[in-house]
Short mmCIF file of C-alpha atoms in Angstrom, two decimals:
data_model
loop_
_atom_site.label_atom_id
_atom_site.label_comp_id
_atom_site.label_asym_id
_atom_site.label_seq_id
_atom_site.Cartn_x
_atom_site.Cartn_y
_atom_site.Cartn_z
CA MET A 1 157.35 93.15 101.51
CA LEU A 2 160.79 92.53 99.90
CA GLY A 3 158.92 90.91 97.08
CA ARG A 4 158.08 94.42 95.77
CA PHE A 5 161.78 94.82 94.92
CA ARG A 6 163.55 92.82 92.03
CA ARG A 7 165.76 91.33 94.61
CA THR A 8 166.79 91.88 98.15
CA PRO A 9 168.70 95.20 98.29
CA ASP A 10 172.44 94.82 98.58
CA PHE A 11 174.09 97.61 100.66
CA THR A 12 177.84 98.25 100.70
CA ILE A 13 179.86 100.44 102.75
CA SER A 14 183.28 101.69 101.47
CA SER A 15 185.64 103.36 103.98
CA ASP A 16 189.41 102.98 104.39
CA GLN A 17 189.39 105.14 107.74
CA SER A 18 188.64 103.95 111.13
CA PRO A 19 185.52 105.46 112.74
CA GLY A 20 185.08 106.75 116.36
CA GLU A 21 183.48 104.50 119.11
CA THR A 22 180.16 105.93 118.55
CA LEU A 23 178.14 106.09 115.29
CA LEU A 24 175.62 108.99 115.31
CA ALA A 25 172.97 108.57 112.46
CA GLY A 26 170.31 110.63 110.85
CA PHE A 27 168.19 108.95 108.17
CA SER A 28 165.70 110.22 105.50
CA THR A 29 162.50 109.79 107.52
CA PHE A 30 159.55 111.73 108.93
CA GLY A 31 160.10 115.58 109.11
CA LEU A 32 163.62 114.98 108.04
CA ALA A 33 164.48 116.04 111.49
CA GLY A 34 167.13 113.34 112.12
CA LEU A 35 168.67 113.98 108.85
CA THR A 36 168.76 117.72 109.25
CA ALA A 37 170.19 117.30 112.77
CA ALA A 38 173.12 114.94 111.49
CA ASP A 39 173.72 117.03 108.63
CA PHE A 40 174.16 120.11 110.96
CA VAL A 41 176.52 118.41 113.19
CA VAL A 42 178.71 117.50 110.33
CA ASP A 43 178.73 121.15 109.04
CA GLN A 44 179.26 122.75 112.61
CA LEU A 45 181.96 120.45 113.58
CA GLU A 46 183.63 120.61 110.12
CA LEU A 47 183.90 116.88 109.87
CA GLU A 48 185.42 115.24 106.85
CA GLU A 49 183.90 112.54 104.70
CA ILE A 50 185.54 109.22 105.50
CA GLY A 51 183.22 106.76 103.59
CA HIS A 52 179.91 106.12 102.04
CA LEU A 53 177.18 103.60 101.40
CA THR A 54 175.86 102.44 97.96
CA VAL A 55 172.95 100.03 97.22
CA ASP A 56 172.13 97.73 94.44
CA GLY A 57 168.41 96.62 93.96
CA LEU A 58 166.72 99.65 95.45
CA PRO A 59 165.59 102.88 93.89
CA ALA A 60 168.25 105.43 94.80
CA VAL A 61 168.90 109.12 94.64
CA THR A 62 172.06 111.05 93.69
CA PRO A 63 172.10 114.32 95.44
CA PHE A 64 174.17 117.19 93.93
CA GLU A 65 175.10 120.70 94.89
CA ASN A 66 176.70 123.42 92.65
CA GLY A 67 176.91 120.77 89.84
CA ARG A 68 178.86 118.33 91.94
CA PRO A 69 177.21 115.02 92.63
CA ARG A 70 177.64 113.11 95.96
CA HIS A 71 176.80 109.87 97.47
CA HIS A 72 173.26 109.64 99.16
CA THR A 73 174.61 108.11 102.38
CA ARG A 74 177.97 109.34 103.74
CA LEU A 75 180.21 108.83 106.87
CA PHE A 76 181.88 111.69 108.57
CA SER A 77 184.40 112.09 111.32
CA ARG A 78 187.80 113.68 112.21
CA PRO A 79 190.78 112.31 113.97
CA ASP A 80 190.24 114.02 117.29
CA LEU A 81 186.62 113.01 117.65
CA ASP A 82 185.22 109.70 119.01
CA VAL A 83 182.01 110.19 117.24
CA THR A 84 181.32 109.28 113.41
CA VAL A 85 178.24 110.82 111.79
CA LEU A 86 176.24 108.86 109.28
CA VAL A 87 174.05 111.18 107.03
CA GLY A 88 171.61 109.10 105.04
CA GLU A 89 169.66 111.00 102.34
CA LEU A 90 168.39 107.61 100.90
CA PHE A 91 164.72 106.81 101.84
CA VAL A 92 165.02 103.06 102.97
CA PRO A 93 161.50 101.44 103.10
CA ALA A 94 160.79 99.51 106.35
CA ALA A 95 161.01 96.28 104.27
CA ALA A 96 164.62 96.98 103.36
CA GLY A 97 165.59 98.22 106.74
CA GLY A 98 166.95 94.78 107.77
CA PRO A 99 169.41 94.55 104.96
CA PHE A 100 170.38 98.27 105.22
CA ALA A 101 170.90 97.70 109.28
CA ASP A 102 172.86 94.65 108.59
CA ALA A 103 175.34 96.49 106.33
CA VAL A 104 175.84 99.12 108.93
CA LEU A 105 176.12 96.57 111.82
CA GLU A 106 178.71 94.44 109.84
CA TRP A 107 180.68 97.63 109.23
CA THR A 108 180.50 98.85 112.82
CA GLU A 109 181.50 95.38 114.18
CA GLN A 110 184.50 95.06 112.06
CA ARG A 111 185.69 98.64 112.88
CA GLY A 112 185.15 98.32 116.75
CA VAL A 113 182.30 100.72 117.03
CA ASP A 114 180.86 100.40 120.72
CA GLU A 115 177.49 102.15 120.22
CA ILE A 116 174.98 103.47 117.81
CA ALA A 117 172.77 106.44 118.38
CA VAL A 118 169.94 107.38 115.96
CA LEU A 119 168.39 110.92 115.76
CA SER A 120 164.72 110.49 114.39
CA GLY A 121 161.42 112.21 114.21
CA VAL A 122 158.09 110.51 114.88
CA PRO A 123 154.81 111.74 113.15
CA ILE A 124 152.44 111.57 116.19
CA PRO A 125 149.69 114.12 117.09
CA HIS A 126 151.13 116.27 119.86
CA SER A 127 150.85 119.73 121.58
CA HIS A 128 153.53 122.23 122.18
CA ALA A 129 153.91 120.74 125.59
CA ASP A 130 155.12 117.49 123.86
CA HIS A 131 158.00 119.21 122.23
CA GLU A 132 160.57 117.05 123.90
CA THR A 133 163.04 114.45 122.98
CA TYR A 134 162.84 110.93 124.38
CA PHE A 135 164.87 107.92 124.30
CA VAL A 136 164.52 104.20 123.47
CA ALA A 137 167.77 102.50 124.58
CA THR A 138 169.43 99.22 125.58
CA ASP A 139 170.26 98.86 129.19
CA ASP A 140 174.06 99.09 128.56
CA TYR A 141 173.65 102.34 126.61
CA ARG A 142 171.25 103.71 129.47
CA GLU A 143 173.85 103.02 132.03
CA ARG A 144 176.69 104.45 130.02
CA ARG A 145 175.14 107.49 128.66
CA LEU A 146 171.76 108.43 130.17
CA SER A 147 172.09 108.08 134.07
CA ASP A 148 173.04 111.85 134.32
CA VAL A 149 171.17 113.33 131.31
CA ASP A 150 167.56 114.86 131.65
CA ILE A 151 166.09 113.07 128.65
CA PRO A 152 162.95 110.87 129.48
CA PRO A 153 162.20 107.46 128.03
CA MET A 154 159.57 106.89 125.41
CA GLY A 155 156.49 105.45 126.91
CA ARG A 156 155.32 102.92 124.52
CA GLY A 157 155.29 101.85 120.89
CA PHE A 158 157.53 99.81 118.56
CA PHE A 159 159.96 100.34 115.73
CA ASP A 160 160.10 98.71 112.36
CA GLY A 161 162.71 98.89 109.64
CA THR A 162 166.11 100.21 110.10
CA ASN A 163 165.62 101.37 113.64
CA ALA A 164 164.04 98.05 114.56
CA ALA A 165 166.92 95.99 113.26
CA LEU A 166 169.48 98.23 115.00
CA VAL A 167 167.75 98.14 118.36
CA GLU A 168 167.24 94.40 118.09
CA ARG A 169 170.87 93.79 117.55
CA GLY A 170 171.59 95.92 120.59
CA VAL A 171 169.31 93.93 122.57
CA ASP A 172 170.98 90.62 121.76
CA SER A 173 174.63 91.90 121.91
CA SER A 174 177.09 94.06 123.58
CA LEU A 175 176.46 96.87 121.12
CA GLY A 176 174.86 99.80 122.93
CA VAL A 177 171.94 101.29 120.79
CA CYS A 178 169.68 104.32 121.43
CA VAL A 179 167.21 106.05 119.28
CA TYR A 180 166.44 109.59 120.18
CA VAL A 181 162.97 110.51 119.08
CA THR A 182 160.93 113.69 119.01
CA PRO A 183 157.49 114.54 117.57
CA VAL A 184 157.69 116.23 114.09
CA HIS A 185 155.18 118.39 112.06
CA ALA A 186 154.44 117.96 108.40
CA GLN A 187 156.67 120.99 107.41
CA VAL A 188 160.12 120.05 105.90
CA PRO A 189 162.54 120.30 107.45
CA ASP A 190 161.05 120.58 110.80
CA VAL A 191 163.65 122.77 112.15
CA ASP A 192 162.44 122.83 115.83
CA ALA A 193 162.45 119.12 115.93
CA ALA A 194 166.05 119.09 114.52
CA VAL A 195 167.05 121.55 117.14
CA ARG A 196 165.70 119.36 119.90
CA LEU A 197 167.77 116.38 118.61
CA VAL A 198 170.93 118.42 118.19
CA GLU A 199 170.42 119.62 121.77
CA ALA A 200 169.94 115.98 122.95
CA ALA A 201 173.28 114.93 121.07
CA GLU A 202 175.02 117.78 122.70
CA ALA A 203 173.65 116.83 126.18
CA VAL A 204 174.92 113.30 125.92
CA TYR A 205 178.19 113.60 123.97
CA GLY A 206 179.42 117.15 124.81
CA LEU A 207 180.54 117.74 121.20
CA GLY A 208 180.41 121.64 121.56
CA LEU A 209 177.42 122.04 119.50
CA ASP A 210 175.42 125.36 119.37
CA ALA A 211 171.88 124.69 117.85
CA ASP A 212 171.17 128.28 117.56
CA PRO A 213 172.52 128.67 113.99
CA LEU A 214 170.41 125.64 112.88
CA GLU A 215 167.59 127.88 111.59
CA ALA A 216 169.87 129.50 109.23
CA PHE A 217 171.53 126.30 108.22
CA ALA A 218 168.16 124.71 107.37
CA GLY A 219 167.12 127.83 105.46
CA GLU A 220 170.29 127.32 103.25
CA VAL A 221 169.33 123.75 102.36
CA ARG A 222 165.65 124.07 102.53
CA GLN A 223 165.04 123.57 98.79
CA HIS A 224 167.21 120.58 98.66
CA TYR A 225 165.31 119.06 101.67
CA ALA A 226 161.98 120.07 100.13
CA GLU A 227 162.71 118.14 96.96
CA LEU A 228 164.04 115.28 98.95
CA ALA A 229 160.64 115.27 100.99
CA GLU A 230 158.66 115.12 97.80
CA ARG A 231 160.43 111.89 96.96
CA LEU A 232 159.95 110.70 100.48
CA GLU A 233 156.39 111.47 100.47
CA ALA A 234 155.73 109.63 97.17
CA ARG A 235 157.60 106.50 98.44
CA GLU A 236 155.64 106.61 101.80
CA GLU A 237 152.34 106.58 100.01
CA GLU A 238 153.28 103.17 98.54
CA MET A 239 154.02 101.80 102.02
CA PRO A 240 151.62 100.59 104.79
CA GLU A 241 150.34 102.93 107.49
CA ASP A 242 153.18 103.35 110.07
CA ARG A 243 153.34 102.25 113.57
CA MET A 244 152.00 104.20 116.83
CA TYR A 245 154.08 105.63 119.62
CA MET A 246 152.68 106.60 122.98
#
């Protein structure tokens, strides 16, 4: 419930550059697979930061590396690319997902973004045979992006928080929205899951990504992600049990 916060969190995006037609996002959620994948995309494509998000009224983190602090939620792109990547290291509780999504959606609407794709891990019991990436997408996104791609739909379940708010907007508007989901394990980061998400993004968008170096990339940032995961786990313990996927 939002009542657990002092007030409804206020999210603000600051950017003076135009994004691409697609926003590709990875958030600080289960297994950090989506976040790892998005961070890797930024690194491999050598994207430049074009903006960031700040929040008032929600416990936040300020990451730093080599003594230099950075914003927890950042936007990356480059002039010759139609995709802008959102890397979100801030844990946003489900109850604050609506305001967070509203800030993102207001910014994308103002900047002419046509679609949003989220890379996400889901904490479900699974076997090795289930190591696959699935999609949950609005009809217009499916027709535009998925008709010729070998990615199966997620069978059944429901979203809450940020993903729910984003998908709901897509259902009720011309904004195409897709959440790519893959099962994750407890270890952080779940590199195998992140690889699957990177491969899905490459299959759909043809960005020229090579997922092979992801293991080394994750190793370089493993300590950072491990510390972030500890904070995430502590926050999750305060929240209700999560939803089910089938």
